[in-house]
XYZ file of C-alpha atoms in Angstrom:
205
model
C 2.682 -26.679 20.363
C 4.254 -30.055 19.628
C 1.953 -31.861 22.063
C -0.580 -34.045 20.177
C -3.327 -33.458 22.762
C -2.885 -29.681 22.680
C -2.991 -29.683 18.893
C -6.476 -31.229 19.109
C -7.947 -28.766 21.629
C -6.214 -25.692 20.180
C -8.747 -24.850 17.489
C -12.029 -25.326 19.365
C -11.128 -24.545 22.986
C -7.792 -22.793 23.587
C -7.868 -20.439 20.600
C -11.361 -18.920 21.211
C -10.572 -18.304 24.902
C -7.169 -16.797 24.080
C -8.654 -14.587 21.358
C -11.196 -13.137 23.794
C -8.425 -12.485 26.316
C -6.597 -10.313 23.753
C -9.482 -7.820 23.855
C -9.906 -7.982 27.643
C -12.959 -10.212 27.473
C -14.825 -8.277 24.785
C -15.678 -9.634 21.338
C -13.695 -6.966 19.473
C -10.811 -9.255 18.492
C -13.185 -12.073 17.561
C -15.256 -9.663 15.450
C -12.187 -8.430 13.590
C -11.019 -12.002 13.141
C -14.373 -12.986 11.633
C -14.198 -10.134 9.122
C -10.582 -10.987 8.270
C -11.454 -14.649 7.679
C -14.207 -13.620 5.271
C -11.772 -11.367 3.418
C -9.015 -13.983 3.212
C -11.408 -16.691 1.998
C -12.999 -14.591 -0.745
C -13.156 -16.232 -4.203
C -10.078 -15.987 -6.413
C -7.109 -17.827 -7.875
C -4.562 -16.579 -5.349
C -1.560 -18.578 -4.165
C -1.519 -18.137 -0.377
C 1.086 -19.052 2.244
C -0.092 -19.529 5.835
C 3.018 -19.374 8.036
C 2.871 -21.230 11.373
C -0.534 -22.552 10.361
C -0.982 -24.768 13.421
C -3.962 -27.117 12.955
C -4.995 -25.277 9.795
C -7.967 -23.373 11.177
C -7.274 -20.494 8.787
C -5.729 -22.607 6.040
C -8.759 -24.809 5.517
C -11.222 -21.931 5.485
C -9.133 -19.961 2.990
C -8.834 -23.040 0.771
C -12.595 -23.550 0.742
C -13.122 -20.042 -0.602
C -10.541 -20.116 -3.393
C -11.552 -20.737 -6.977
C -9.882 -21.717 -10.251
C -6.224 -22.490 -9.679
C -6.243 -20.934 -6.191
C -4.201 -22.835 -3.605
C -3.034 -22.333 -0.019
C 0.017 -23.887 1.622
C 0.160 -24.120 5.405
C 3.612 -24.481 6.945
C 4.362 -25.305 10.559
C 7.302 -26.677 12.527
C 5.098 -28.936 14.687
C 4.372 -32.380 13.274
C 1.522 -32.767 15.777
C -0.155 -29.592 14.530
C 0.198 -30.701 10.924
C -1.318 -34.106 11.650
C -4.289 -32.364 13.233
C -4.520 -30.032 10.228
C -4.719 -33.009 7.888
C -7.377 -34.623 10.065
C -9.578 -31.565 10.610
C -8.856 -29.017 7.858
C -8.115 -31.073 4.781
C -9.109 -29.515 1.447
C -8.338 -30.213 -2.220
C -6.935 -26.693 -2.445
C -4.793 -26.927 0.704
C -1.384 -28.501 1.234
C 0.549 -28.774 4.487
C 4.316 -28.773 4.858
C 6.667 -29.045 7.835
C 9.154 -26.204 7.602
C 11.098 -23.663 9.641
C 9.492 -20.239 9.237
C 12.938 -18.632 9.483
C 14.002 -20.378 6.253
C 10.917 -20.832 4.110
C 11.542 -23.419 1.350
C 10.136 -21.292 -1.475
C 11.672 -19.023 -4.133
C 11.500 -15.252 -3.958
C 8.350 -13.562 -5.264
C 6.094 -16.644 -5.168
C 2.868 -15.928 -3.238
C -0.032 -13.536 -3.707
C -0.609 -13.438 0.053
C 1.585 -14.365 2.994
C -0.022 -14.689 6.419
C 1.063 -15.291 9.987
C -1.958 -15.256 12.271
C -1.893 -15.807 16.036
C 1.533 -17.460 15.989
C 4.369 -14.946 15.678
C 4.434 -14.282 19.436
C 5.315 -17.954 20.058
C 8.180 -18.198 17.555
C 11.735 -17.760 18.863
C 13.507 -14.891 17.070
C 10.295 -13.871 15.276
C 11.274 -10.756 13.318
C 13.310 -12.663 10.679
C 10.088 -14.588 9.960
C 8.609 -11.305 8.712
C 11.626 -10.895 6.439
C 10.962 -14.337 4.959
C 7.264 -13.595 4.492
C 8.161 -10.513 2.476
C 10.856 -12.342 0.504
C 8.514 -15.066 -0.761
C 5.673 -12.606 -1.438
C 5.245 -11.626 -5.090
C 5.318 -7.961 -6.136
C 2.013 -6.413 -5.100
C 1.260 -9.268 -2.685
C -0.488 -8.792 0.647
C 1.274 -9.464 3.952
C -1.099 -10.056 6.879
C -0.121 -10.494 10.542
C -2.052 -10.928 13.764
C 0.077 -10.934 16.892
C 0.502 -9.422 20.346
C 1.020 -5.745 21.102
C 1.889 -3.995 24.332
C -1.327 -2.798 25.946
C -2.723 -1.877 29.362
C -2.461 -5.372 30.850
C 0.970 -6.268 29.459
C 2.300 -2.928 30.748
C 1.612 -3.944 34.355
C 4.949 -4.595 36.111
C 5.850 -8.267 36.046
C 3.436 -9.274 33.268
C 6.078 -8.986 30.560
C 8.552 -11.105 32.527
C 5.903 -13.743 33.193
C 5.052 -13.848 29.487
C 8.708 -14.260 28.473
C 9.166 -17.117 30.938
C 6.175 -18.812 29.313
C 7.661 -18.363 25.834
C 5.206 -15.617 24.835
C 6.534 -12.421 23.242
C 4.753 -9.118 23.697
C 5.689 -6.883 20.773
C 6.080 -3.154 21.098
C 3.397 -1.276 19.186
C 5.921 -0.205 16.527
C 8.041 -3.368 16.187
C 6.025 -5.131 13.499
C 5.267 -2.104 11.342
C 8.876 -0.883 11.606
C 10.194 -4.268 10.435
C 7.791 -4.346 7.510
C 8.759 -0.804 6.524
C 12.431 -1.836 6.628
C 11.547 -4.550 4.111
C 9.934 -1.998 1.823
C 6.345 -3.008 2.577
C 3.984 -0.154 1.792
C 0.424 0.862 2.686
C 0.925 -0.654 6.134
C -2.240 -0.499 8.239
C -2.223 -1.400 11.920
C -5.301 -2.022 14.084
C -4.557 -2.203 17.805
C -7.140 -4.069 19.885
C -6.445 -4.595 23.552
C -3.242 -6.626 23.766
C -3.161 -7.537 20.069
C -2.621 -6.046 16.638
C -3.694 -6.753 13.087
C -1.234 -5.502 10.468
C -1.783 -5.504 6.706
C 0.560 -4.234 4.026
C 1.624 -4.841 0.458
C 4.938 -5.590 -1.223
C 5.978 -2.996 -3.823
C 5.205 -3.852 -7.452
């Protein structure tokens, strides 16, 4: 993810192919992703945090939909990804910051939405990142995650080991929702699609 060349091809080439692979070649994941993007970029004055934003493919689109004092901050550990974000997804309502997702540099109860989309499976020790996303979320805020989930392909013997060697984590179907519940997140909804999962919940008021 720190490679400058990869950061340039990620958004337009690697990401669409990888997204289709999650749903075993169908468009189901892409269709859900399209609907989620429309929801996240709806008009409003929300303060949004996009964790592990990569080249800002979500960040920029969300920013373009916000109104009034709405703002989105994309954080990523990769300087190469952030440079690409500034070059390709710059917006007056978007800011980009290099930060470790395990120790987010924001006070408790700050954001109206915290997101981590298509990145958590690449982060070492990822579950504490969920803790941080909940910590910086304001009471009543939305927490939104898209990541891997054990499915038919990843259950084939040897696939999980191969994924771990490549730095890719395949989450158990209950890992994400259990961690969010431990943090007090309520109204947790999980949509399993192929080898992936979309999870939405809200922090208690």
